[in-house]
Each structure stands twice: as structure tokens, then as C-alpha cells.
Coordinates of C-alpha atoms in Angstrom, one line a residue:
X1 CA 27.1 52.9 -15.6
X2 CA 27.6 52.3 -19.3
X3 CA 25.6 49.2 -19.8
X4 CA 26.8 46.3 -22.4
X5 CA 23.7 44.6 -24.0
X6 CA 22.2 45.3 -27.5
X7 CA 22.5 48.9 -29.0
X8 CA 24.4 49.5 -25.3
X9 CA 27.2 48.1 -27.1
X10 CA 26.9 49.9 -29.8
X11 CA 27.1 52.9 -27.8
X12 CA 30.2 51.7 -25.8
X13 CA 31.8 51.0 -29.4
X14 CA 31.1 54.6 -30.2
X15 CA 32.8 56.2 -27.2
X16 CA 35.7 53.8 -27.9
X17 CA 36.2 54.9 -31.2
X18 CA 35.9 58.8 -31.0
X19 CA 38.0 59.4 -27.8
X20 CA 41.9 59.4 -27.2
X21 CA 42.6 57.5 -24.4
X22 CA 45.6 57.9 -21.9
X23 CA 45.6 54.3 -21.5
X24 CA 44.2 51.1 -23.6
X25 CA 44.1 47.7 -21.8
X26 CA 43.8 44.7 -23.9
X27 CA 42.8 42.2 -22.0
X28 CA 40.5 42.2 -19.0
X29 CA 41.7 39.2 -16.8
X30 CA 42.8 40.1 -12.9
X31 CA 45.9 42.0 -14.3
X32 CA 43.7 44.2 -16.6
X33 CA 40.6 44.8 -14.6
X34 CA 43.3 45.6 -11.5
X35 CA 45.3 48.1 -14.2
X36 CA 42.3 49.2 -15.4
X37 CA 41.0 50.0 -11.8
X38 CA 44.0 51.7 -10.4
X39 CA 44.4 54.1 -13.3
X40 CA 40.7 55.1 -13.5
X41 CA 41.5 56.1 -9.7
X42 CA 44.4 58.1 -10.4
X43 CA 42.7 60.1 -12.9
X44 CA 42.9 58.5 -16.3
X45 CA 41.2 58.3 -19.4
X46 CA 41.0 54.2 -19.7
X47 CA 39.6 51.9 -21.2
X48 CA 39.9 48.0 -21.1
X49 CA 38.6 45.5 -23.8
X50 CA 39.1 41.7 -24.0
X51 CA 38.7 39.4 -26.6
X52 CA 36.3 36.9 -24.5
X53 CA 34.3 37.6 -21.1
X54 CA 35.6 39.3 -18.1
X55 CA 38.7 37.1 -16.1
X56 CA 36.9 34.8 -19.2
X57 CA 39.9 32.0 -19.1
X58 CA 42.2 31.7 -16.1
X59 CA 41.1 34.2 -13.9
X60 CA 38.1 32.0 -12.8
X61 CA 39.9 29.1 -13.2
X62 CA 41.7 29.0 -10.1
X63 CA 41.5 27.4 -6.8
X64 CA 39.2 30.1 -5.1
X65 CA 41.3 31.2 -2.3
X66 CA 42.6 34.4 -0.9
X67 CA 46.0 33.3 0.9
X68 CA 49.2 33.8 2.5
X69 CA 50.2 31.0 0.0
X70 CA 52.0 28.1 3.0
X71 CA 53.5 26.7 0.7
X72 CA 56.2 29.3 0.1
X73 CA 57.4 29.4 3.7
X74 CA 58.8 26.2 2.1
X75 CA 61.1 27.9 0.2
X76 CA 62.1 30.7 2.5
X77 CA 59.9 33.3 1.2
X78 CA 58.8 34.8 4.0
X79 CA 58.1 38.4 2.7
X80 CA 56.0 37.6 0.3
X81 CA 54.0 35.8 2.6
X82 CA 54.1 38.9 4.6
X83 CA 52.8 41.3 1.6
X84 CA 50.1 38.4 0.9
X85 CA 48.9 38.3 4.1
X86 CA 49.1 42.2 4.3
X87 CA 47.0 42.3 0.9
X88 CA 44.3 39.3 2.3
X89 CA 43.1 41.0 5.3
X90 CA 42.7 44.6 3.6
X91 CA 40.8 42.5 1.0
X92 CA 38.7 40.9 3.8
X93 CA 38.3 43.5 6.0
X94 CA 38.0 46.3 4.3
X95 CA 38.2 46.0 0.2
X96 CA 35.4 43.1 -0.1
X97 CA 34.3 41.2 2.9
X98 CA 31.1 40.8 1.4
X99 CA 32.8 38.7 -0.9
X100 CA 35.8 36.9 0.6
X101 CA 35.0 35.1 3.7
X102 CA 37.5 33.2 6.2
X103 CA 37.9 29.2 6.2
X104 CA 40.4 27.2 8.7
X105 CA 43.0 24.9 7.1
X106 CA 43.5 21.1 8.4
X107 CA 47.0 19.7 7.3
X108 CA 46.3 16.1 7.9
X109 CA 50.0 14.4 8.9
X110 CA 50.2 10.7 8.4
X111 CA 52.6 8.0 9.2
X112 CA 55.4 8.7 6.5
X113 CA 54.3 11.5 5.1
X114 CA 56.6 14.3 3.7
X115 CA 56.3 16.0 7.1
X116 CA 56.6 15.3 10.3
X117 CA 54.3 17.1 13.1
X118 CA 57.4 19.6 14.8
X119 CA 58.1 20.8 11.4
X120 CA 54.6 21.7 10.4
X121 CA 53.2 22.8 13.9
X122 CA 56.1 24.9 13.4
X123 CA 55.4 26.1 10.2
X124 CA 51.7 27.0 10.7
X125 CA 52.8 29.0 13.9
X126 CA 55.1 31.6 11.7
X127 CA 52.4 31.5 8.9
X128 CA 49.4 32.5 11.5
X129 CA 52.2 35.1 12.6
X130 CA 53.3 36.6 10.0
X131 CA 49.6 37.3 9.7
X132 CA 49.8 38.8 13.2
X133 CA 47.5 36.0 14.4
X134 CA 44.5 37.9 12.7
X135 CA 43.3 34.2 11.6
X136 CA 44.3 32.8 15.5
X137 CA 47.4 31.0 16.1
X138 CA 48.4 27.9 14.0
X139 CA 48.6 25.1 15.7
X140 CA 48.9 20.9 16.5
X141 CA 45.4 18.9 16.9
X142 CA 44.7 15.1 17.6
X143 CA 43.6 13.2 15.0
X144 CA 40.1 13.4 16.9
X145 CA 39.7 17.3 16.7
X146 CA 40.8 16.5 12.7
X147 CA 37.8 14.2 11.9
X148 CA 35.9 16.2 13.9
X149 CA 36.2 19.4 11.2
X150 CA 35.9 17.1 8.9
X151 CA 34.4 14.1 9.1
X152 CA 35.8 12.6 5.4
X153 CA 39.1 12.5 6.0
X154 CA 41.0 9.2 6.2
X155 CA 41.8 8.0 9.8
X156 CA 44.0 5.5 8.9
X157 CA 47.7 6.2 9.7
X158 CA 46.5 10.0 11.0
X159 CA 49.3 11.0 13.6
X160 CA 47.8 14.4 14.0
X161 CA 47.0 17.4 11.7
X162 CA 48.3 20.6 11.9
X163 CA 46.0 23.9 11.6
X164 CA 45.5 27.7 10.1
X165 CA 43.4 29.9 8.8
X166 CA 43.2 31.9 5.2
X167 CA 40.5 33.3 2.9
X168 CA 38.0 31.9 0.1
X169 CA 35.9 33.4 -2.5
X170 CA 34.4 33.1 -5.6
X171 CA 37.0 34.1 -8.5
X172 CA 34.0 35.2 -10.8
X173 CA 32.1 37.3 -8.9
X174 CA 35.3 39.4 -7.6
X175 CA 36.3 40.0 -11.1
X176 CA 32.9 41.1 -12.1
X177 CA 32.5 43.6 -9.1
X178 CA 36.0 44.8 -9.7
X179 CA 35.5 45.3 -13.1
X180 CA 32.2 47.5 -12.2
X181 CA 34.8 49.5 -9.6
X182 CA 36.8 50.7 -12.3
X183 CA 33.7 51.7 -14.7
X184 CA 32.1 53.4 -11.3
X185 CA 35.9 55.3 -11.2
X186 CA 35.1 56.7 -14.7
X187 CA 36.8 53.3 -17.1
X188 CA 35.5 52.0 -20.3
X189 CA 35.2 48.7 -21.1
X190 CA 33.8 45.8 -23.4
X191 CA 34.2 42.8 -23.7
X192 CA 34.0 40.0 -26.4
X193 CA 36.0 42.7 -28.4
X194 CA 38.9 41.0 -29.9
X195 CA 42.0 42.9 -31.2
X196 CA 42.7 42.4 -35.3
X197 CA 45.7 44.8 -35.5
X198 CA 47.5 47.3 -33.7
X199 CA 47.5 51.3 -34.7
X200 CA 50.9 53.2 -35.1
X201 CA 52.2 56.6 -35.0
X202 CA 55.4 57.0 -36.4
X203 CA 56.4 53.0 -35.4
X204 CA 55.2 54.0 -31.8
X205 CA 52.1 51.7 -31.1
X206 CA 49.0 54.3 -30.5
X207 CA 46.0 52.2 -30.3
X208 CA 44.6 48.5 -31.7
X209 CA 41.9 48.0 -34.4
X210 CA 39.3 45.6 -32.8
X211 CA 36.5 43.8 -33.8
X212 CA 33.3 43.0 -31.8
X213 CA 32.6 39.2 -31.9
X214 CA 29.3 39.2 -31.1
X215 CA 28.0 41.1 -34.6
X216 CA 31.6 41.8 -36.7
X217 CA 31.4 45.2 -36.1
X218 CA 34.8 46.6 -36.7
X219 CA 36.2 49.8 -34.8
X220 CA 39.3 51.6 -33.2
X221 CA 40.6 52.6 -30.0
X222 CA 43.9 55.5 -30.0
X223 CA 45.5 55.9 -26.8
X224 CA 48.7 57.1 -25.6
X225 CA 50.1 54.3 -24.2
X226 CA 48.5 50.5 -24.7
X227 CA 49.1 47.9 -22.4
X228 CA 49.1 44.2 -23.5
X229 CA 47.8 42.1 -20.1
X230 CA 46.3 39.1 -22.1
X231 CA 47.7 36.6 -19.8
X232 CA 48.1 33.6 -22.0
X233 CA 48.0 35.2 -25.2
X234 CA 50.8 37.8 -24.2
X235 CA 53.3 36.8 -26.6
X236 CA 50.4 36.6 -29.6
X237 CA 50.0 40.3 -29.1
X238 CA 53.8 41.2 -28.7
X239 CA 54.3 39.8 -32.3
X240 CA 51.9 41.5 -33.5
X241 CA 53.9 44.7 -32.7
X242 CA 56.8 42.9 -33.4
X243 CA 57.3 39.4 -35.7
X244 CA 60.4 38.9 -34.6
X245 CA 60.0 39.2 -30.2
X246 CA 61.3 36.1 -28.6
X247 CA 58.9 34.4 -25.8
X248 CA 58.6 36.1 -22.7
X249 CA 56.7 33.7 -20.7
X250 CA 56.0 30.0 -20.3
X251 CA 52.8 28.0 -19.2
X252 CA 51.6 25.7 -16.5
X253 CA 47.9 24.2 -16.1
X254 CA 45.8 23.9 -13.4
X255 CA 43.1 21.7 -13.5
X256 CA 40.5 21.3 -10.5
X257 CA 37.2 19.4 -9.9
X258 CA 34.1 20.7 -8.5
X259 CA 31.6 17.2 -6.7
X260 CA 28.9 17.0 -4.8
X261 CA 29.8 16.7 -0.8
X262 CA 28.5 13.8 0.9
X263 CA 28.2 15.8 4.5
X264 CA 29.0 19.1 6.0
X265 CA 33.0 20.2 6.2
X266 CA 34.0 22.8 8.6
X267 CA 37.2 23.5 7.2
X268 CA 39.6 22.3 3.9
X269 CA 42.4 20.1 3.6
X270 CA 45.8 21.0 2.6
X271 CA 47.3 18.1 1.9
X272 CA 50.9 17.3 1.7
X273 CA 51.8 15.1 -1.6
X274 CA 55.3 15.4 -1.6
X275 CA 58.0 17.9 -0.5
X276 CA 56.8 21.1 -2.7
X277 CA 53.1 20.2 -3.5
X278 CA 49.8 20.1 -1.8
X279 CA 46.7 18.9 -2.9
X280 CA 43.7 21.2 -1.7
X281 CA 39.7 20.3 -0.7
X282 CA 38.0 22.5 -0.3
X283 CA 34.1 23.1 0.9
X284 CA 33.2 26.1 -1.6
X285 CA 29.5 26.6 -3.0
X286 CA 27.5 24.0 -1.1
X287 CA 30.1 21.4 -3.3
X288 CA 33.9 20.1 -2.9
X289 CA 36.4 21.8 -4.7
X290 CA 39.7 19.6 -5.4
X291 CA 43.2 20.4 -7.5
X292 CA 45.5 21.3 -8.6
X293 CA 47.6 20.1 -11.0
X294 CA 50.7 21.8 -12.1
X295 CA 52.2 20.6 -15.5
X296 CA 54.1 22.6 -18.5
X297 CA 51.8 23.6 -21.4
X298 CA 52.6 24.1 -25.1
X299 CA 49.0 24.0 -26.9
X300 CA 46.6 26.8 -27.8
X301 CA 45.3 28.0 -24.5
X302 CA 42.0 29.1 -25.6
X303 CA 42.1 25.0 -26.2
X304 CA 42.7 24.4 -22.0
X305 CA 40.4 21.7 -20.5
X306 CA 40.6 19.1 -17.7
X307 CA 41.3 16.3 -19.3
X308 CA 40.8 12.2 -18.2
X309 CA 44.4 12.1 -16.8
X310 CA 43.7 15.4 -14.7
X311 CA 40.9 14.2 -13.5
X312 CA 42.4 10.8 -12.6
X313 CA 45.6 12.5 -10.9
X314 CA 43.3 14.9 -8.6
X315 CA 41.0 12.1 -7.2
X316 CA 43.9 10.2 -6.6
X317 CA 45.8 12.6 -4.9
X318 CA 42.5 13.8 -2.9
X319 CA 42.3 10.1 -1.8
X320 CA 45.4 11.0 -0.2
X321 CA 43.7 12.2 2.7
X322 CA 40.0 12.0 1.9
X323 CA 37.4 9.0 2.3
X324 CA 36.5 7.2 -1.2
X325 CA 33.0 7.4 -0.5
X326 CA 33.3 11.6 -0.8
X327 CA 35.7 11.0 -4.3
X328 CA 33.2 9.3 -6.4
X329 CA 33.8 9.6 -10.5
X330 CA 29.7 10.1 -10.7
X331 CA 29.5 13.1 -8.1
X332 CA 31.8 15.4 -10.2
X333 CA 29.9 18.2 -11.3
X334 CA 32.0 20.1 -13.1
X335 CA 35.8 20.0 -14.2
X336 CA 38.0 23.1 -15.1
X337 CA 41.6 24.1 -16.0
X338 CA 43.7 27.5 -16.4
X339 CA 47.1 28.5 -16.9
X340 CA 49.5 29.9 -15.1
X341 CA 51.8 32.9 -16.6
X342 CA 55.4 32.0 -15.6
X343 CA 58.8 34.0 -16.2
X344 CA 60.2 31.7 -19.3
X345 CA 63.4 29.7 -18.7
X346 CA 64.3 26.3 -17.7
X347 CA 63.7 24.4 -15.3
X348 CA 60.4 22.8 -14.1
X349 CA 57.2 25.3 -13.8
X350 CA 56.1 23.5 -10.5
X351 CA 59.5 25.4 -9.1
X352 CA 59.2 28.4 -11.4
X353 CA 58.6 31.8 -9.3
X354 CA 55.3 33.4 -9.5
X355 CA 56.2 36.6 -10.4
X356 CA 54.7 39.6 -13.0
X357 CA 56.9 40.1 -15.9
X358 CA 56.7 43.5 -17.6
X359 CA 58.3 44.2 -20.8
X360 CA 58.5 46.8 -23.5
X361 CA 58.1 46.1 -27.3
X362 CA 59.8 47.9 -30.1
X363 CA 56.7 49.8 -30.9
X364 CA 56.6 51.2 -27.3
X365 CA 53.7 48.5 -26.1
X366 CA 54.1 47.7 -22.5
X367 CA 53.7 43.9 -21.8
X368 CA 52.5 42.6 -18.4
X369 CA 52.5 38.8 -17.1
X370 CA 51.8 36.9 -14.2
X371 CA 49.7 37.6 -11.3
X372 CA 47.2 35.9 -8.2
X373 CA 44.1 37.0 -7.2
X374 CA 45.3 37.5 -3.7
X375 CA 47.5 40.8 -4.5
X376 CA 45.7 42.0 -7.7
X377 CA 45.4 44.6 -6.3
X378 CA 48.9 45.5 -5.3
X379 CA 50.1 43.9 -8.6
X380 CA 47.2 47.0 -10.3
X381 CA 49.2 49.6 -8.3
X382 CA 52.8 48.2 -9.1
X383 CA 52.3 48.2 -12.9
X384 CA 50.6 51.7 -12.9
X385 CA 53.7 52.7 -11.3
X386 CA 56.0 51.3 -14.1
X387 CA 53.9 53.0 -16.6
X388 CA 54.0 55.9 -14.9
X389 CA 57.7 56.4 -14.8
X390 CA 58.5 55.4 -18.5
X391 CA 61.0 57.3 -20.4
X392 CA 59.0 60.2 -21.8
X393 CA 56.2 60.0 -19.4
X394 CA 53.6 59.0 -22.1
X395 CA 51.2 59.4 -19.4
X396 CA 52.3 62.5 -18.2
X397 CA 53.5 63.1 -14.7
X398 CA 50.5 64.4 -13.0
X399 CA 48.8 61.1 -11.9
X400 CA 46.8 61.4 -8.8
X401 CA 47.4 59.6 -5.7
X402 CA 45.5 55.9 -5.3
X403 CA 43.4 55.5 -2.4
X404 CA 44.7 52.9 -0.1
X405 CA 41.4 51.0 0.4
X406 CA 38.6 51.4 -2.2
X407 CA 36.0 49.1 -1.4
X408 CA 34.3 47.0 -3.8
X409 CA 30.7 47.6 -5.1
X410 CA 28.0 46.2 -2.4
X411 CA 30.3 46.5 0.9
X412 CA 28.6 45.5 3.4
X413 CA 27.8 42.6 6.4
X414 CA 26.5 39.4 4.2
X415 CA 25.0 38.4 7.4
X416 CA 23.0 41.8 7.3
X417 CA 22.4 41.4 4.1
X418 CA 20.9 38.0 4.5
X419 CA 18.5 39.0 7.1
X420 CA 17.2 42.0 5.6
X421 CA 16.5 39.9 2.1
X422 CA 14.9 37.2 4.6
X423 CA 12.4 39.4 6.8
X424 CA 11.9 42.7 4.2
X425 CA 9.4 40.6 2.0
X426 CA 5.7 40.2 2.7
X427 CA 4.9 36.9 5.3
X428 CA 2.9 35.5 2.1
X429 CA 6.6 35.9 -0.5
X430 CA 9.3 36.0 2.1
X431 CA 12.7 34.9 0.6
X432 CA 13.8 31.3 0.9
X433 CA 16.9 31.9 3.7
X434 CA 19.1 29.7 1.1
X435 CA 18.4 32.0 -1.8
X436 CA 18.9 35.2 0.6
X437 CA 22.2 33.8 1.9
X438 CA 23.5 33.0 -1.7
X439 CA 22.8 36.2 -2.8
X440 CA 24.1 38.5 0.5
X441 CA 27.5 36.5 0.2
X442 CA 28.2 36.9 -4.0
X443 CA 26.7 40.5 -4.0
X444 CA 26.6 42.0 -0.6
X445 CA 24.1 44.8 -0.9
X446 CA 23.8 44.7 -4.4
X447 CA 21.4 42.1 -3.6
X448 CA 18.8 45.0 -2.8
X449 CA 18.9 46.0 -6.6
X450 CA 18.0 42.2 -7.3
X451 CA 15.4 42.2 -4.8
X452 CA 14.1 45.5 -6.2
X453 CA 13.9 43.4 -9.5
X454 CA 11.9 40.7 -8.0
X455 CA 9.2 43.0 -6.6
X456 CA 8.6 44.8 -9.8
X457 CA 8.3 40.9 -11.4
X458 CA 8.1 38.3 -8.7
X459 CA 8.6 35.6 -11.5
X460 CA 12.4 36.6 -11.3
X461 CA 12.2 35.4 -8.0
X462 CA 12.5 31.7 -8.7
X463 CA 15.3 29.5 -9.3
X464 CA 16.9 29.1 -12.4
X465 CA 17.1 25.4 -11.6
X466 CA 15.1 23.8 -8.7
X467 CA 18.5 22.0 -7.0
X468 CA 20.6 25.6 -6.9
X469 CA 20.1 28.6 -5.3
X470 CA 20.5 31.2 -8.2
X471 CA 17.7 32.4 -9.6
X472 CA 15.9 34.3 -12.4
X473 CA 16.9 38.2 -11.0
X474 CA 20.5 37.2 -11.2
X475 CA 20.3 36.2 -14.9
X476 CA 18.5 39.5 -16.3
X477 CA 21.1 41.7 -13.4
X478 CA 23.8 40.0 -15.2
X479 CA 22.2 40.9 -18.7
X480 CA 21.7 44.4 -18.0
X481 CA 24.4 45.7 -15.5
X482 CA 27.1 43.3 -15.7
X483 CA 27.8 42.9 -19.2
X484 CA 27.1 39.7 -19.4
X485 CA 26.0 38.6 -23.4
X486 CA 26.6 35.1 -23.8
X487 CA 24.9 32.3 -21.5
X488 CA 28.6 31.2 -21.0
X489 CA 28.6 34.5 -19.3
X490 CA 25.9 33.9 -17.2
X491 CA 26.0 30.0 -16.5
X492 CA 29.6 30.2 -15.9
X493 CA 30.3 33.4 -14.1
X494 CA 27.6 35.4 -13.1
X495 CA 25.8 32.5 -11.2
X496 CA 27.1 29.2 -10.3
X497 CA 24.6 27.1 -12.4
X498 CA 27.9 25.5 -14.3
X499 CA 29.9 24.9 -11.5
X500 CA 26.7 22.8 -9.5
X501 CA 26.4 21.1 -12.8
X502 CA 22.9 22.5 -13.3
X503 CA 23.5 24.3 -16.9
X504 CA 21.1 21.6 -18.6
X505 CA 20.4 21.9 -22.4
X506 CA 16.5 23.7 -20.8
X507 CA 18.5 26.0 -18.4
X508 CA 21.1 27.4 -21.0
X509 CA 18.0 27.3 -23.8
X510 CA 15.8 29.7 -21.4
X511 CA 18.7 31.9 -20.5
X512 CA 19.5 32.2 -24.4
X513 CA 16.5 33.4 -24.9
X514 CA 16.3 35.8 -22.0
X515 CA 19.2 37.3 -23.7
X516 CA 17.7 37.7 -26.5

């Protein structure tokens, strides 16, 4: 695996610059990793660069979940709740169950509420079956079986609750081992590599000029084709090929908030806030996770934050349905926000489809837009088709055939995992089962190599910070095989330090230094 640290860098830069790609991705969010890993499969010379970290801006800012998407039988789509449910089971079952785990839904309905109890009960029953009732069957409970999944939510005015089952994960962590799957299927990638200029060849674009914002170098990349999947930035690149190309896309945040949980939950809420929106908790990392917010956005996005009014709308829309005592201002840990891609045009983006936009520039630089984790990876294949039937055929016509179910690096039983981590150690050093579980369910057996680590220095063995569960190994695995080079990288998303609020000024000091 090319590694991404120090002179490894250096190296990668070389290789970029003295080979002629078929493919260049700029920009290594889900859409780029997922291009990146479908084209290394069907035989490509690719590589993939981004200006930041790996899925660096939205792509780990979203709300964690793997899903049919509910919300969309609303507005009659039930095929794309098909494909999504189609693409969520492959994903837990046979692309990355090590990763993505199942969680059951709770729809709380309440006296004058948006819903009524027939029209939900009803709408949970098609969802679990469009899923062929891989999840069980979606169904009515009393307000009784409702508390007792979760014991936070508000019993006051609680007709019943209606409930299903989908898929959680954590965003980071699947970016990271899907952008390792398409360096394992021959890619090359770096990030914090940010594009200066583009490279022509008779007006066609044939390459970009980058520069590597952790030392200045500067260097080039040729390739056939290049693909411009920068998400938010889209439109920055396309007038870069062309000063003139009218927007393409339009933006909506998301913010969420990560807390401390009061108690156990046994499942999430989807709560109903009016006719179109929901307001998710969710129990995800030992803490609550609540949004979202949908809202149009006109400012820089690399200037996207959660800010007080974000914060305000989200606890009081989680009040909704959850207890005050499990919403208090002083248990947030952490507080995020991303943006949505949308098709432009009017309208307001809460309604706007959530679609991927793919257009050509003047210079012959394919443009890509809009995605969701849960079908990345059928977005991946969808786009690779497009390029691959472009007029000319700049990537030639002899593409071989995808796979239909690549897993992703470490598949295996997290439960297995977990008790081989617990009971391979010495009686004396044995694992704490806390530390083993965390690392089973965000590497799957990966976690071996980290545990290999530990033996050979049993200080890497203790946690980072004494009230989480990540712990040295994880820092110096993400330093020297996940191309991690900034502690953002690390705190943020190669360990969840940041989102348990436990990136102190000490912790992010040590990790800075560990990095050299």
C-alpha cells in the first residue's frame, strides 16, 4: 500500500507526476473515493487527490445512517427506496458488515401530530417491504413498548409509535476503508493536495497542476480524462476550465449535534416535525446524535459550521419527542454541519431532489454532483458508466467488468472480532472488552494489525484519553497506513476523540507530536 506520511508523500508526488493516467479525480469525498474505487476495479490507471482529508467536509458530516430514506415514500418514490434498500443490505451483509450495523426506528405519534397512526403503520409496512422484510415487518406499538426502547422519550400526548428497522455507521471510518479498497485495487491517491490550475492539450483539459499543502511542493498529474467530484466546490473547478460556466448546483446545510446520553437507548427516533421533515436521535458512539437542519446556503463552504441558531433549532426540535433532561445545552460534545449538493433551480432545497448531476465543460472535464452514502456505491458504478460511453471513448472501450460485491478491507464478524481481541492477550494484559468492542466494530479484522502494534509496544495500548475508548495504536495506524497527516485527521476521523468531545489542547498536543 503506498503509505502517505513524510518522504511517503514525496514518493506518492513522484508517481503522480511521471505517469499518464486514464483517469484523474479531483476530489476524494464519497463521489470520488466511490469513482476512484470502481474504475481501479475495472482496470484503470487512477488516481484521486483532494484538496483537504479524505470525505474531509461533508462526507463525514452527515447523519450516520445507511437507509431506505422513509421519508421519500412521502413523496411517492417508491423505487428509489427499492434501489436504497437493495444497496443497504449488500452494504450490510456482504460489502461492510463490520462496519454498518442494524438499529430499529421508533416514530413516536402524538396527539396532533402531522400523522396519524393508520397512515404511518401503513407506511412503515411498505417500507419494511420493499426491503423484503429483511429488517422484520414495520409495525404499530403502544406507547408502553415506545418508552420501553427508549426510555427518554416524552410520554405526554404519545398515542402510539410506529416502527422499522434501517442501518447506522460511522461516515469516517467507511470513507477511510473505502478509500484503502481502491488503493488495494491498484489507485493512487493523496490527499491535502490542492488543485492551482488545470493542464490542456489542444483546449481539451489533460491533467491539473496541484500543490501539496502540507510543504508547497508543487507538481502535475496528466491523464486522459479528469473528473471534477469536489462536491461543494464543483462550480470553483468548472470555472477554472471555463470563466464563463453558469452554476450547476445549489447548496443546503445540515447541521447536527453529538451529547452525552443520560441512559441506554435501544433504538432512535424519527420524529415527525411537519409534513416533509423529520427530526432524527439517534444512539451512535456511546453518545446521542441529533439533526438535521435543512436550509439554502450561499457562503464559502470551506466556512460551514453549526452555528447558535442550529444549535437552538435542533434541541428544539429533538424536544419534540425527547425528555429535557437528555437535551441539555452543557452535554453537547460536539456540533457539526455539511452541505448538501442539489440540482440548481428554484424552489426550496428542503423539496429539491437528491439526485447526481453530471456535466461536461468546454475543455472536456466531466463534472459530477450529488450523492448519499447509502448508494455510493451504485452512484461509483453509474458515473463510470457515463465516462465510459463519452463521445470518443477517452477511456477506451475495453473496461473490465465490476464485481458485484467487493467487500471492504477487514470483513469480518465484529462480534468475532471482539472476542478474539478480548481472550488472545496474556491473563496479566488482556484487552479492556470496551476497547476490543470499539475497535472490532470501526475496523473489523484490521483490528489484528492494531493489536499486532500493541504487542510489539504495549504503551500503544492505552487510551488516548481516559473517558474514550480509542487509544494510542489507532493514532500511529492512522499515521502510517491511513494517510492521516494532520491531527484534524486523526481526532476527527480516524478516531472519535472529537466527536466524544475529548480532543483537549493535551490530546491534540501529544498526537501533533506523534506525527511528527
Amino acid at each position: 500500500m503506498t503509505l502517505a506520511t513524510g518522504t511517503d508523500r514525496a514518493e506518492t508526488r513522484h508517481e503522480l507526476a511521471g505517469t499518464a493516467y486514464d483517469l484523474l479525480v479531483i476530489g476524494g469525498g464519497i463521489l470520488g473515493t466511490s469513482v476512484t474505487w470502481m474504475a481501479a476495479q475495472a482496470g484503470l490507471r487512477v488516481a484521486m487527490v483532494d484538496a483537504g482529508d479524505f470525505a474531509g467536509a461533508t462526507s463525514s458530516a452527515s447523519s450516520k445512517l445507511v437507509h431506505g430514506g422513509l421519508r421519500y415514500l412521502q413523496t411517492g418514490n417508491v423505487r428509489l427506496v427499492a434501489e436504497n434498500h437493495r444497496e443497504r443490505r449488500a452494504l450490510a451483509s456482504d460489502i461492510a458488515p463490520h462496519l454498518v450495523k442494524p438499529l430499529t426506528f421508533v416514530v413516536p405519534i402524538y396527539k396532533g401530530g402531522p400523522h396519524g397512526a393508520a397512515k404511518l403503520g401503513a407506511g412503515v409496512f411498505l417500507y419494511s417491504a420493499l426491503s423484503v422484510f429483511g429488517d422484520g415487518m414495520g409495525r404499530v406499538i403502544t406507547p408502553q413498548q415506545a418508552l420501553a426502547k427508549v426510555p427518554a422519550l416524552r410520554s405526554e400526548g404519545l398515542r402510539a409509535a410506529a416502527v422499522y428497522g434501517d442501518h447506522q455507521m460511522n461516515d469516517s471510518r467507511v470513507a477511510v476503508m473505502t478509500v484503502r479498497a481502491a488503493v488495494d485495487a491498484g489507485a493512487v491517491v493523496l490527499n491535502h493536495a490542492e488543485v492551482v490550475g488545470l493542464r490542456r492539450t489542444g483546449g481539451t483539459v489533460t491533467g491539473a497542476d496541484l500543490r501539496d499543502r502540507l510543504d508547497g511542493t508543487e507538481f502535475g498529474v496528466s491523464a486522459r480524462l479528469v473528473l471534477n467530484a469536489t462536491g461543494p466546490w464543483v462550480d470553483h473547478l468548472r470555472r477554472m476550465e471555463d470563466p464563463s460556466a453558469a452554476p450547476s448546483i445549489r447548496l443546503s446545510k445540515g447541521a447536527h449535534l453529538v451529547l452525552r446520553r443520560q441512559e441506554p437507548w435501544k433504538a432512535a427516533l424519527t420524529t415527525p416535525i411537519d409534513k416533509y421533515r423529520v427530526s432524527f436521535a439517534i444512539p451512535w458512539e456511546d453518545h446521542l446524535l441529533l439533526g438535521t437542519t435543512d436550509e439554502a446556503y450561499d457562503g464559502d463552504p470551506a466556512a460551514v459550521r453549526a452555528t447558535e441558531a442550529d444549535i437552538a433549532q435542533i434541541l428544539d426540535e429533538a424536544g419534540h419527542s425527547v425528555r429535557d433532561s437528555q437535551l441539555r445545552r452543557a452535554d453537547i460534545t460536539y456540533a457539526f454541519a455539511g452541505l448538501r449538493v442539489l440540482p440548481g433551480g428554484p424552489g426550496q432545497v428542503a423539496a429539491a431532489k437528491r439526485e447526481t448531476v453530471v456535466t461536461s465543460g468546454s475543455g472536456g472535464m466531466l463534472s459530477v454532483a450529488g450523492g448519499k452514502w447509502t448508494t455510493y456505491r451504485h452512484i461509483g458504478r453509474h458515473v463510470l458508466d457515463t465516462l465510459a460511453h463519452l463521445p470518443g471513448q477517452p477511456l477506451g472501450d475495453d473496461l473490465a467488468d465490476i464485481l458485484p460485491a467487493v467487500p471492504l478491507p477487514g470483513l469480518a464478524s465484529p462480534d468475532a472480532v471482539a472476542m478474539r481481541l478480548w481472550t488472545d492477550r496474556d491473563p496479566g494484559t488482556r484487552m479492556d472488552p470496551l476497547v476490543a468492542r470499539h475497535l472490532a466494530t470501526h475496523y473489523g479484522s484490521i483490528a489484528f494489525d492494531l493489536a499486532r502494534l500493541i504487542r510489539e509496544d504495549p504503551a500503544l495500548g492505552e487510551r488516548i484519553h481516559p473517558d474514550g475508548p480509542d487509544i494510542w495504536a489507532q493514532a500511529v495506524y492512522a499515521r502510517d497506513r491511513e494517510w492521516a497527516a494532520t491531527v484534524d485527521d486523526v481526532v476527527r476521523r480516524r478516531t472519535t476523540l472529537t466527536v466524544r468531545g475529548l480532543d483537549t489542547p493535551d490530546v491534540r498536543a501529544r498526537i501533533e507530536k506523534l506525527l511528527g
